[in-house]
Tab-separated table of C-alpha atoms (C1' of nucleotides) in Angstrom:
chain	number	residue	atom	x	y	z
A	1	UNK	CA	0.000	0.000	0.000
A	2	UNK	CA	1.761	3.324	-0.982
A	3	UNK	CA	-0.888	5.479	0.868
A	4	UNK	CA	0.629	3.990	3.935
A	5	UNK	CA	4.082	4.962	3.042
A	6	UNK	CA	2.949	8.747	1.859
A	7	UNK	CA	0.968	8.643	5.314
A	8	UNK	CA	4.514	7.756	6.971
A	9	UNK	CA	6.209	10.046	5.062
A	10	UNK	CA	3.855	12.629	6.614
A	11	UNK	CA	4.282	11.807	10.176
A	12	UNK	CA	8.155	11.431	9.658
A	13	UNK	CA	7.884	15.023	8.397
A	14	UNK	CA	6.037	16.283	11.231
A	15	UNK	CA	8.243	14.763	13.398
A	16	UNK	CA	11.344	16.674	11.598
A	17	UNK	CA	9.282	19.499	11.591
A	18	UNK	CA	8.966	19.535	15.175
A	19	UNK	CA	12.926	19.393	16.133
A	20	UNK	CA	13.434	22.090	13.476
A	21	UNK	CA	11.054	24.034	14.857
A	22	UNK	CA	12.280	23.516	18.512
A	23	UNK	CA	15.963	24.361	17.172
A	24	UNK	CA	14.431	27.777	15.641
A	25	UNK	CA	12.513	28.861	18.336
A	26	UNK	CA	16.064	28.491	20.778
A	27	UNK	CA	17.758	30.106	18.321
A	28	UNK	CA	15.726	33.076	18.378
A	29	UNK	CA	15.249	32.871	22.287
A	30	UNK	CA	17.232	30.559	23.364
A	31	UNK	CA	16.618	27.132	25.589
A	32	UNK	CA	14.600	28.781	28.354
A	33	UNK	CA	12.254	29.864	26.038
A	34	UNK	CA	11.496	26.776	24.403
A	35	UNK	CA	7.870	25.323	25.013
A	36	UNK	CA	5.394	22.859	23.910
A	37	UNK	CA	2.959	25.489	22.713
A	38	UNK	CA	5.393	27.450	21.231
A	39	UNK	CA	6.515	24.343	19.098
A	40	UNK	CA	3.219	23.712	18.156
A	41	UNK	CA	2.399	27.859	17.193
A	42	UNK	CA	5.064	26.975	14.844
A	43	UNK	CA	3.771	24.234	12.993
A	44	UNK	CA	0.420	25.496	13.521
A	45	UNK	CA	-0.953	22.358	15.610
A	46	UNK	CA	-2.235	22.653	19.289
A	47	UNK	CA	0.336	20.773	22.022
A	48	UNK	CA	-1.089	17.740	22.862
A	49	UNK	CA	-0.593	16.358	18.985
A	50	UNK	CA	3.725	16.686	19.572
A	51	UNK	CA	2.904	14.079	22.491
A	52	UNK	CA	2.369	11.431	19.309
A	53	UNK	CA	5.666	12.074	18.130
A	54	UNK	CA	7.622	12.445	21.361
A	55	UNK	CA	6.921	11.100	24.743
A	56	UNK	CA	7.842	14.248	26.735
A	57	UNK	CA	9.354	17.683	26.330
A	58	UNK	CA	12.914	15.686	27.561
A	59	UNK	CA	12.483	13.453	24.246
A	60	UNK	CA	12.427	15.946	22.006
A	61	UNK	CA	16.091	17.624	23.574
A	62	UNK	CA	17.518	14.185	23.297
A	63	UNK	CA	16.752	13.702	19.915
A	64	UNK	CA	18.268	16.583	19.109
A	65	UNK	CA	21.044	15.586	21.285
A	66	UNK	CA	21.451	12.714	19.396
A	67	UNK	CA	21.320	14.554	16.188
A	68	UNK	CA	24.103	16.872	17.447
A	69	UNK	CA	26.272	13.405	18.278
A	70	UNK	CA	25.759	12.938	14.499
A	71	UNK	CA	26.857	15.903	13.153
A	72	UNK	CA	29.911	16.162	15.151
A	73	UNK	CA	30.867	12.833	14.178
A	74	UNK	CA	30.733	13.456	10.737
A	75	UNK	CA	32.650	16.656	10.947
A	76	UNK	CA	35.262	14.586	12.762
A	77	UNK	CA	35.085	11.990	10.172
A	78	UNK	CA	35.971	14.652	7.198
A	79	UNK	CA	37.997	16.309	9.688
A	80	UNK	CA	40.216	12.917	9.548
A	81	UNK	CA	40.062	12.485	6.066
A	82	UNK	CA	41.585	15.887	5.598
A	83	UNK	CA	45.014	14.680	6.539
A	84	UNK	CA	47.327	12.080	6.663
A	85	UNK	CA	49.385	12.011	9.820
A	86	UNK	CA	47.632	11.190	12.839
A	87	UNK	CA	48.807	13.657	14.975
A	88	UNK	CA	47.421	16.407	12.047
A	89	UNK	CA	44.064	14.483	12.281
A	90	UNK	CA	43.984	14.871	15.957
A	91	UNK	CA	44.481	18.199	16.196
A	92	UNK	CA	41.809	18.508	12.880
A	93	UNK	CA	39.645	16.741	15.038
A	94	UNK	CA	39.359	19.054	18.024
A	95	UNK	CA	39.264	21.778	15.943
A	96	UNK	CA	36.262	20.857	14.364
A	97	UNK	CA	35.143	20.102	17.838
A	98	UNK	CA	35.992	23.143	18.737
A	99	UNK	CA	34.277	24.677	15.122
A	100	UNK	CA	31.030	22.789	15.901
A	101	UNK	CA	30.340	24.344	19.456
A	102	UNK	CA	30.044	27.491	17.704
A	103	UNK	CA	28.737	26.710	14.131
A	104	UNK	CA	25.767	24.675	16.265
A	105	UNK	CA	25.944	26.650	19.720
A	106	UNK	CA	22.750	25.482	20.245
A	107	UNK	CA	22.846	21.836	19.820
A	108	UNK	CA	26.633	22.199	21.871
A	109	UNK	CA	24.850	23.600	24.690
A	110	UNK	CA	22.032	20.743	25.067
A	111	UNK	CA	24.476	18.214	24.643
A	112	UNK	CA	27.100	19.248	27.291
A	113	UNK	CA	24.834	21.151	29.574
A	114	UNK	CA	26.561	24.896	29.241
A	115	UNK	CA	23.672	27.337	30.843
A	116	UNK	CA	23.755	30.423	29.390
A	117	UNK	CA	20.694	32.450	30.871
A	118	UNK	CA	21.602	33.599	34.647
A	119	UNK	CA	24.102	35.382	36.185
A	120	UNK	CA	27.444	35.701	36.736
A	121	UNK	CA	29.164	37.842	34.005
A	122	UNK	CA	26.562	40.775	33.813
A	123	UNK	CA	27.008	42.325	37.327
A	124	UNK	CA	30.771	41.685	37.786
A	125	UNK	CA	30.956	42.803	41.350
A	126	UNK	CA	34.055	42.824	42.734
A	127	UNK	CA	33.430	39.737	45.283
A	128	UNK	CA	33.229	37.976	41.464
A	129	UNK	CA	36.156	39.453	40.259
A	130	UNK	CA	38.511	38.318	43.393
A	131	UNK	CA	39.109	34.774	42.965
A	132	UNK	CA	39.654	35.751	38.867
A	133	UNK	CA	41.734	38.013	40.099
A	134	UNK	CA	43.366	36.090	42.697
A	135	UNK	CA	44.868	33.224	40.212
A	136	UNK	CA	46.002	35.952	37.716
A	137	UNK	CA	48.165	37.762	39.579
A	138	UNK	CA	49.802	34.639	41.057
A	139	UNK	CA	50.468	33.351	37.794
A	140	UNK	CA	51.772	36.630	36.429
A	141	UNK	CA	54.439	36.452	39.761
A	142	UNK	CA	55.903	33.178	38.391
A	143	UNK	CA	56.064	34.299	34.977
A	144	UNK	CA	59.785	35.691	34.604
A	145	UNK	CA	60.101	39.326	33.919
A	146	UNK	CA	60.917	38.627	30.705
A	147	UNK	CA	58.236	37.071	29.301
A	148	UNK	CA	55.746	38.896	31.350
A	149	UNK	CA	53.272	40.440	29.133
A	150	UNK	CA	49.218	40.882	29.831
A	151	UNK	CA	48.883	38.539	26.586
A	152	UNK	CA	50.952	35.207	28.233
A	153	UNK	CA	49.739	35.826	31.704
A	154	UNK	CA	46.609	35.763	30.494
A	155	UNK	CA	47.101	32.615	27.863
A	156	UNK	CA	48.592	30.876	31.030
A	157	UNK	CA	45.762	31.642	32.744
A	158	UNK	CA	42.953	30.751	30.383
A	159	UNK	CA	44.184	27.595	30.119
A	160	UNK	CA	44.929	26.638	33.546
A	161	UNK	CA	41.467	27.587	33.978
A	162	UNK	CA	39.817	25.476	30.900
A	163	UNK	CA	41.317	22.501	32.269
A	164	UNK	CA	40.210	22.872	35.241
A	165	UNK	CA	36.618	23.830	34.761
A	166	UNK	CA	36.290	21.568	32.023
A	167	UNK	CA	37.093	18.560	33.889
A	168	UNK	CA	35.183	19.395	36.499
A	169	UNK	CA	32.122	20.093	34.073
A	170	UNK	CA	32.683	16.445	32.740
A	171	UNK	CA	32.204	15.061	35.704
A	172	UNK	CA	29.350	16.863	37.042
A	173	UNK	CA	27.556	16.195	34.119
A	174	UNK	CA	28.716	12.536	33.627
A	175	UNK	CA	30.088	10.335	36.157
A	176	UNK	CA	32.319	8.217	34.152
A	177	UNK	CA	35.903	9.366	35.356
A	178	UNK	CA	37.843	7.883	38.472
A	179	UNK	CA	38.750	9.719	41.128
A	180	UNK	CA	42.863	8.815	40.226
A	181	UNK	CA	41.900	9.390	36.564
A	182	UNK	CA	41.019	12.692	37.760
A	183	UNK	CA	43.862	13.848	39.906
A	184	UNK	CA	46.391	12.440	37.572
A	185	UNK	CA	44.793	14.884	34.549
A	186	UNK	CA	44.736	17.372	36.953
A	187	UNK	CA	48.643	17.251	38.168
A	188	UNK	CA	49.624	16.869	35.144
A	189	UNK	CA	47.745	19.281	33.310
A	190	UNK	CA	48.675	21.917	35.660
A	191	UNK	CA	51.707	21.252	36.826
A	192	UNK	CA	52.571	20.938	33.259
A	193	UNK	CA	51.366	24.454	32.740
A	194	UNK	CA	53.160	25.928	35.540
A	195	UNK	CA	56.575	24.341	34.505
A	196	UNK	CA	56.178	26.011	31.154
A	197	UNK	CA	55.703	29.279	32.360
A	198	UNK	CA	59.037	29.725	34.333
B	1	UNK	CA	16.511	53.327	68.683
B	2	UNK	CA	17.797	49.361	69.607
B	3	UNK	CA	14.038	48.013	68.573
B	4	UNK	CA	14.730	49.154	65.050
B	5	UNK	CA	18.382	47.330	65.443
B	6	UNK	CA	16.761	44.444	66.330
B	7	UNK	CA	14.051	44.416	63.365
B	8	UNK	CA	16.781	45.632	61.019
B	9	UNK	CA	18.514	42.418	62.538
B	10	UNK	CA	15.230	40.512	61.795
B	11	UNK	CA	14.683	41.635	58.300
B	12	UNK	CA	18.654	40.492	58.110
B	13	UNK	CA	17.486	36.906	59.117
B	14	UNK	CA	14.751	36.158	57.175
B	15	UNK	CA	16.881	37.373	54.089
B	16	UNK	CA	19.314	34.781	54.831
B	17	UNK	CA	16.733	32.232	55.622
B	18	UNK	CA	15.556	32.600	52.029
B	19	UNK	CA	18.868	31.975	50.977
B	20	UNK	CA	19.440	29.106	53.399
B	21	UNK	CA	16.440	27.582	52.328
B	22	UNK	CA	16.887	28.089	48.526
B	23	UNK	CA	20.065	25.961	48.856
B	24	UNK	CA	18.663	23.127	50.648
B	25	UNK	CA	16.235	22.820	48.160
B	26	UNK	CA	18.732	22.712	45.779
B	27	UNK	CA	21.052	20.271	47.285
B	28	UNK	CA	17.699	18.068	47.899
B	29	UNK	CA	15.738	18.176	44.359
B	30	UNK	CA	18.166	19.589	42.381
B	31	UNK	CA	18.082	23.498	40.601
B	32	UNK	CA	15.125	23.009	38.821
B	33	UNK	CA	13.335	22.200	41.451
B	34	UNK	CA	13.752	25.022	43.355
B	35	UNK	CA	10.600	27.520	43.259
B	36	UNK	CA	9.742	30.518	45.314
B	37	UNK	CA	6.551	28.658	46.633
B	38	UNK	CA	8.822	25.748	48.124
B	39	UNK	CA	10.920	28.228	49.119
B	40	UNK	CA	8.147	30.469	51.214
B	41	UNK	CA	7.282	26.980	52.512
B	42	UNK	CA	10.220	26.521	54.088
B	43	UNK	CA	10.568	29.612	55.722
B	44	UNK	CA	6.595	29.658	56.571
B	45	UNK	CA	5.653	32.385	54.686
B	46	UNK	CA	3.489	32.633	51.483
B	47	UNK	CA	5.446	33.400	48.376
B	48	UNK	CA	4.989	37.343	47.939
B	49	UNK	CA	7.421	38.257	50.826
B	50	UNK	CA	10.158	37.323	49.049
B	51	UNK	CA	9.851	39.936	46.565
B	52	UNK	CA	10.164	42.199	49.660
B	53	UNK	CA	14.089	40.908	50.176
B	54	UNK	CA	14.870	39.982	46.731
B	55	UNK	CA	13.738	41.467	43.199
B	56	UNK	CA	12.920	38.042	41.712
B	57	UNK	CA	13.995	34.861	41.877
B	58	UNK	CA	17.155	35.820	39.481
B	59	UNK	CA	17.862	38.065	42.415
B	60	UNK	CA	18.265	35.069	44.987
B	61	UNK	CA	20.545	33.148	42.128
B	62	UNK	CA	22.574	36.223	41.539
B	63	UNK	CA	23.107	36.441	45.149
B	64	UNK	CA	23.801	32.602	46.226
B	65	UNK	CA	26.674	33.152	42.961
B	66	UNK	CA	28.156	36.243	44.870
B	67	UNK	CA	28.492	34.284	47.898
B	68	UNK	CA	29.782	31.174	46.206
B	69	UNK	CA	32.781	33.738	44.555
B	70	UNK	CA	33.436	35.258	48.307
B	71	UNK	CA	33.418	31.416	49.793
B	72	UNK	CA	35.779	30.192	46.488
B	73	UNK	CA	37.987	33.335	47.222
B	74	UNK	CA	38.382	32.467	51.052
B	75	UNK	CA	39.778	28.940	50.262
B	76	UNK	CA	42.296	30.497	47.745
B	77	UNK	CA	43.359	32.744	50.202
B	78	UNK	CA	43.924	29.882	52.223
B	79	UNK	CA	45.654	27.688	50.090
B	80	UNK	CA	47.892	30.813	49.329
B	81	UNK	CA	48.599	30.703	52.860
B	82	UNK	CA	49.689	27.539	53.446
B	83	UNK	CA	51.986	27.264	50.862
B	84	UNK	CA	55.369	29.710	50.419
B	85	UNK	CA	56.779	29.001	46.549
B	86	UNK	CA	54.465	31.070	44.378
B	87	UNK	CA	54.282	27.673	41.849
B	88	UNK	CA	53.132	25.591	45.274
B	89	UNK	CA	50.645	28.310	45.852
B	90	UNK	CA	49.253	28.441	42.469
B	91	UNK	CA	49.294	24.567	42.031
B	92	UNK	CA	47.371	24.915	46.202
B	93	UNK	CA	44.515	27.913	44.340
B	94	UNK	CA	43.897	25.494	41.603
B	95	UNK	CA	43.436	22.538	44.176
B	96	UNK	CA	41.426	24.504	46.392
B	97	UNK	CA	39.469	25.633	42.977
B	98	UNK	CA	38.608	21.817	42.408
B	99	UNK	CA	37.639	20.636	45.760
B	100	UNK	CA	35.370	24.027	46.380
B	101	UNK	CA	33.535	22.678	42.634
B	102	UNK	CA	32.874	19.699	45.060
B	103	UNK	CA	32.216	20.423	48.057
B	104	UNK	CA	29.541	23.010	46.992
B	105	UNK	CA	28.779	20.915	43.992
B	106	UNK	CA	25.340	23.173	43.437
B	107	UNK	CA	27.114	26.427	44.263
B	108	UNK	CA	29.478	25.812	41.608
B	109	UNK	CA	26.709	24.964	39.386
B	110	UNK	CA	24.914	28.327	39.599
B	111	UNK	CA	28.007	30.374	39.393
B	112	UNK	CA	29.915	28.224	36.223
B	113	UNK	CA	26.449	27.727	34.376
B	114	UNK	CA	26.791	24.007	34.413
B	115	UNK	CA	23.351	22.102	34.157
B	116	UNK	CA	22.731	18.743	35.162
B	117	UNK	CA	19.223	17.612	34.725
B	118	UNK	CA	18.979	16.353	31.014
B	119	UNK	CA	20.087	14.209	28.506
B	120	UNK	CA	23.181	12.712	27.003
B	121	UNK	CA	24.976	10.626	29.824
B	122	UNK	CA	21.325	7.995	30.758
B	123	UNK	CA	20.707	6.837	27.173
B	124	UNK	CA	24.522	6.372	26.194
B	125	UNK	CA	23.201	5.285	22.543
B	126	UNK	CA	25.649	4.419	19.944
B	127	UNK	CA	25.494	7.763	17.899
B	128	UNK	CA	26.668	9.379	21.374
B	129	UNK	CA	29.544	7.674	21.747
B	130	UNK	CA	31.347	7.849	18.428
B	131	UNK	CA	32.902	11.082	18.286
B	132	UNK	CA	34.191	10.042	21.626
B	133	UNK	CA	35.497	6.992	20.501
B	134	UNK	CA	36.899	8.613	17.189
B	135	UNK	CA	38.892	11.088	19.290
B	136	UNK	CA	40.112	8.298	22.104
B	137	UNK	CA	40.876	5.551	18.705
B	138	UNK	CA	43.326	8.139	17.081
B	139	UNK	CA	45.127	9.078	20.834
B	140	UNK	CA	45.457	5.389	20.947
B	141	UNK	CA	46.797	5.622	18.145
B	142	UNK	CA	49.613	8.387	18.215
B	143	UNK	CA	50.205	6.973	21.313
B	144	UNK	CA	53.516	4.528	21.042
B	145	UNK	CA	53.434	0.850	22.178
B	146	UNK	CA	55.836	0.899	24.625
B	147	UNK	CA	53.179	3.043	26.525
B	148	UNK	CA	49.946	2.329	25.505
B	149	UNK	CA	47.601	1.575	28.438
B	150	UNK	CA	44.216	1.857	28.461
B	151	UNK	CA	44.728	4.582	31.689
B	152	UNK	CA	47.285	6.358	30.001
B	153	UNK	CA	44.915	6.904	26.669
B	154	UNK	CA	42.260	8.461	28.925
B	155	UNK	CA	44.398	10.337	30.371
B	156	UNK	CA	45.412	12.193	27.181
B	157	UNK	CA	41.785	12.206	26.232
B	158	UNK	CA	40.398	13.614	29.182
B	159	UNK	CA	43.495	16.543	29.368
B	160	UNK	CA	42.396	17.105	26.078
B	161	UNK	CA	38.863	17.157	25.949
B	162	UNK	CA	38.601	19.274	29.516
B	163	UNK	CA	40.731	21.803	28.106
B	164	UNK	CA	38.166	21.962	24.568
B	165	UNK	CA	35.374	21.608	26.190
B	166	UNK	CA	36.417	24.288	29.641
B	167	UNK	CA	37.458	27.069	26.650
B	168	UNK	CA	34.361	26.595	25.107
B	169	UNK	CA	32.290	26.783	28.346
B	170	UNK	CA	34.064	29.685	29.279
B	171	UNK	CA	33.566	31.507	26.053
B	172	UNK	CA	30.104	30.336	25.673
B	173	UNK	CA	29.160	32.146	29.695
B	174	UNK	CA	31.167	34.531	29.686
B	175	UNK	CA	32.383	36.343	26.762
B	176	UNK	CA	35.636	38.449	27.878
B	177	UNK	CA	38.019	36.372	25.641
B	178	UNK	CA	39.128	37.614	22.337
B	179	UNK	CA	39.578	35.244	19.693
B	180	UNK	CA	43.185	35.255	18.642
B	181	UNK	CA	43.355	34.182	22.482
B	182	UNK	CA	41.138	31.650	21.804
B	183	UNK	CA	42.993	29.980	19.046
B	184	UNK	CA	46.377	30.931	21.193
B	185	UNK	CA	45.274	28.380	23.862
B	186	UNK	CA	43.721	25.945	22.132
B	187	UNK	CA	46.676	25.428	20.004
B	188	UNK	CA	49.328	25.890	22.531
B	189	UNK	CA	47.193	23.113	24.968
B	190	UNK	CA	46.233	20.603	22.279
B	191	UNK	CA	49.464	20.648	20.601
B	192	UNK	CA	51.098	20.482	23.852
B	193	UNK	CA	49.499	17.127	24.986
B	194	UNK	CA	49.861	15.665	21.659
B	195	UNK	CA	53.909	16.405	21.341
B	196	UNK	CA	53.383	15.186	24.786
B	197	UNK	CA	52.171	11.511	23.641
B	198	UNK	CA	54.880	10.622	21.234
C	1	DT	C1'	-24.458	5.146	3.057
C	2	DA	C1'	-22.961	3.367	7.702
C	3	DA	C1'	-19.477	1.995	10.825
C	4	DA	C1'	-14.820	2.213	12.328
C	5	DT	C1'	-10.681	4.431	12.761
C	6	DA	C1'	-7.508	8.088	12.742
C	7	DA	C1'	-6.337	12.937	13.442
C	8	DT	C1'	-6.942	16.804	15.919
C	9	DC	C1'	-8.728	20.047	19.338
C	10	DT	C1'	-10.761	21.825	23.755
C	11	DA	C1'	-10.590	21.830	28.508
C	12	DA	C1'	-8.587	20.849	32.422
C	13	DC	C1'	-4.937	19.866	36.234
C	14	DA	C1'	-1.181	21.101	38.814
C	15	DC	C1'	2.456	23.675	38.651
C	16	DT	C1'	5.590	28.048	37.642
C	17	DG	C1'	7.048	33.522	38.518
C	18	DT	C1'	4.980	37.683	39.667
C	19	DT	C1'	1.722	41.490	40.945
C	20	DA	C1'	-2.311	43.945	43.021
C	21	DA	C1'	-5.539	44.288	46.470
C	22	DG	C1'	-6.917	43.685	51.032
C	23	DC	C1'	-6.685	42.647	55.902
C	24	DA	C1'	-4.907	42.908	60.485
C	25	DA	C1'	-1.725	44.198	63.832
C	26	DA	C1'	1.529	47.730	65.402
C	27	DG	C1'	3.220	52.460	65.866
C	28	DG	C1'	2.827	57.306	66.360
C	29	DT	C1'	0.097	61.477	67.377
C	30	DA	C1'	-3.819	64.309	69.220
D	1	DT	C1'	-8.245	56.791	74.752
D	2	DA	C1'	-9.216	57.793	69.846
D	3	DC	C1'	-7.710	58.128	65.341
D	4	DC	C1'	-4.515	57.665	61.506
D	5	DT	C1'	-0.670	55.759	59.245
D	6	DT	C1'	2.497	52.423	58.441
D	7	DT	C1'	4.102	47.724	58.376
D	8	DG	C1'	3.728	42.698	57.678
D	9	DC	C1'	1.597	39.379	55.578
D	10	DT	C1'	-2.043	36.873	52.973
D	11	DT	C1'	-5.413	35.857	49.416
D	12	DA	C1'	-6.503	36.012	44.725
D	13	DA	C1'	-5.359	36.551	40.385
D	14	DC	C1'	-2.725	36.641	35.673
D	15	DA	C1'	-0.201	34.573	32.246
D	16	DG	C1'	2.633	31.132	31.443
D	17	DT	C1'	4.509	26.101	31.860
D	18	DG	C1'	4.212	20.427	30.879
D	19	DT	C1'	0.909	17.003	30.400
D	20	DT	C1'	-3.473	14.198	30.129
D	21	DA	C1'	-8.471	12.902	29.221
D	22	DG	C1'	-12.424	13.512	26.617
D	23	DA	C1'	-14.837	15.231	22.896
D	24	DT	C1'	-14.987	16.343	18.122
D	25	DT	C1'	-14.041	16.205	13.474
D	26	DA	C1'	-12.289	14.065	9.307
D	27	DT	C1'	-10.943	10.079	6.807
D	28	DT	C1'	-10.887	5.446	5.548
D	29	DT	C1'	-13.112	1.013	5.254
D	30	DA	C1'	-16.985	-2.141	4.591
DNA sequence: TAAATAATCTAACACTGTTAAGCAAAGGTA
DNA sequence: TACCTTTGCTTAACAGTGTTAGATTATTTA
């Protein structure tokens, strides 16, 4: 029966035509705007049909999750085949990891949990400031004279810092690291740092 | 006047019991749990009297991050205190960074923007775990024989990945980096733990 | 054409942040 | 003591949220 198939085809497009919807409506307002009625304004339906397609609000982030997974894997995959030495494909690899957090901000930031809405960087009191502050200026009294400029303290600094904060961020959001695992990137990644700045 | 000291000194407490009761819901049910009703419950009142110590319920988020920064800036100071070699110190600040992200696991979450509630980490489908597996394959791979463990390949992976994923975060919160910066670090770190490898 | 099935909507529930209006107790003033 | 004003707090409401049950309409099948 080919009516079945076109009737299929339908509901597989409604289905697409939910996520793309979802993905426009955070990309005009971002995640904490995102609703079911809102969705279904968009492709003119009332709510309660997106619960045929999707089980829950949560289902319809995954999927898009997944869909994110996707897409960076591909980009890694041409990312590889744009090179032949593995260390070059490695490095082409991150970068397009790097690439795709922007290119697809959105999708990055449901799949790795990165709130953007509250706080933090618009009223930068000075209590925020300190402990910013604090690690800065330490770092820019190991850095020899010589080298001291605003630019390397602050390269230093920035990546003491995403090291840091990233692991911890992979952990909080997935528990799949040892606590060993852990310290070891840790003391190595910074004390690897701090030997290269002296 | 002492009896308007002591309902100045009043006012005082029930600010911080909003506070104090905002963060046990929190560490309880999790962020998105936390609403001012629940909140007003816990401090026996009805809802509207918050508004009468904070603006909204931003207000109490932007407030519990300022005293996360003060508490994070204490246990630097600290650390800086116990150590006397600027490099120990520094090394001490970043320690102290790590086990505050810890030990005020939902503190940190407010102030860094990291969520926790959805996605990605339950369903570990197969789509979600290749570009993982494509970057940990090709460490494996760069990595030489003689030292190719399974705990020394995360270890590169995770180095990596934190410091990707923490400049991203970073940049994606907060957006006081310039770019040339950005590619500084990235390319300094990542090509750093890949010489690193060989 | 009549019955059965599928597609869709309306209405509702329990929740959210937030505001306006009202009540009741306390304070100051005559 | 009597009144008036201020304060503290509550109730009720608005507009929004995710989600479900029931009713309604349209389409397919017999």
């Amino acid at each position: 029966m080919a009516s079945k198939d076109r009737i299929l085809r339908l509901k597989d497009d409604t289905r697409n035509n939910i996520l793309a919807a979802s993905i426009d409506i955070v990309k005009e307002e971002g995640w904490q705007a995102l609703s079911m009625r809102k969705i279904a304004d968009k492709i003119e339906y009332t709510a309660p049909i997106i619960y045929e397609y999707f089980a829950n609000k949560d289902a319809i982030l995954n999927e898009l999750t997944r869909q994110g997974y996707v897409k960076l894997g591909n980009l890694m995959q041409q990312a590889i085949s744009e090179h032949s030495d593995p260390a070059e494909q490695l490095e082409a690899m991150w970068l397009a990891y790097w690439n795709f957090a922007f290119a697809e901000k959105e999708l990055y930031q449901v799949m790795y949990g990165v709130e953007v809405n509250c706080c933090a960087m618009q009223n930068m009191c000075p209590d925020i400031q300190k402990p910013m502050n604090m690690l800065w200026d330490k770092i820019e009294e190991i850095i020899p004279a010589d080298k001291r400029t605003e630019e390397y303290v602050d390269t230093k600094y920035y990546t003491c810092w995403s090291v840091v904060h990233g692991l911890i961020s992979i952990n909080m959001t997935r528990k799949l690291t040892s606590d060993e695992m852990n310290k070891q990137v840790l003391k190595d990644a910074i004390g690897g740092i701090i030997a290269s700045m002296k």
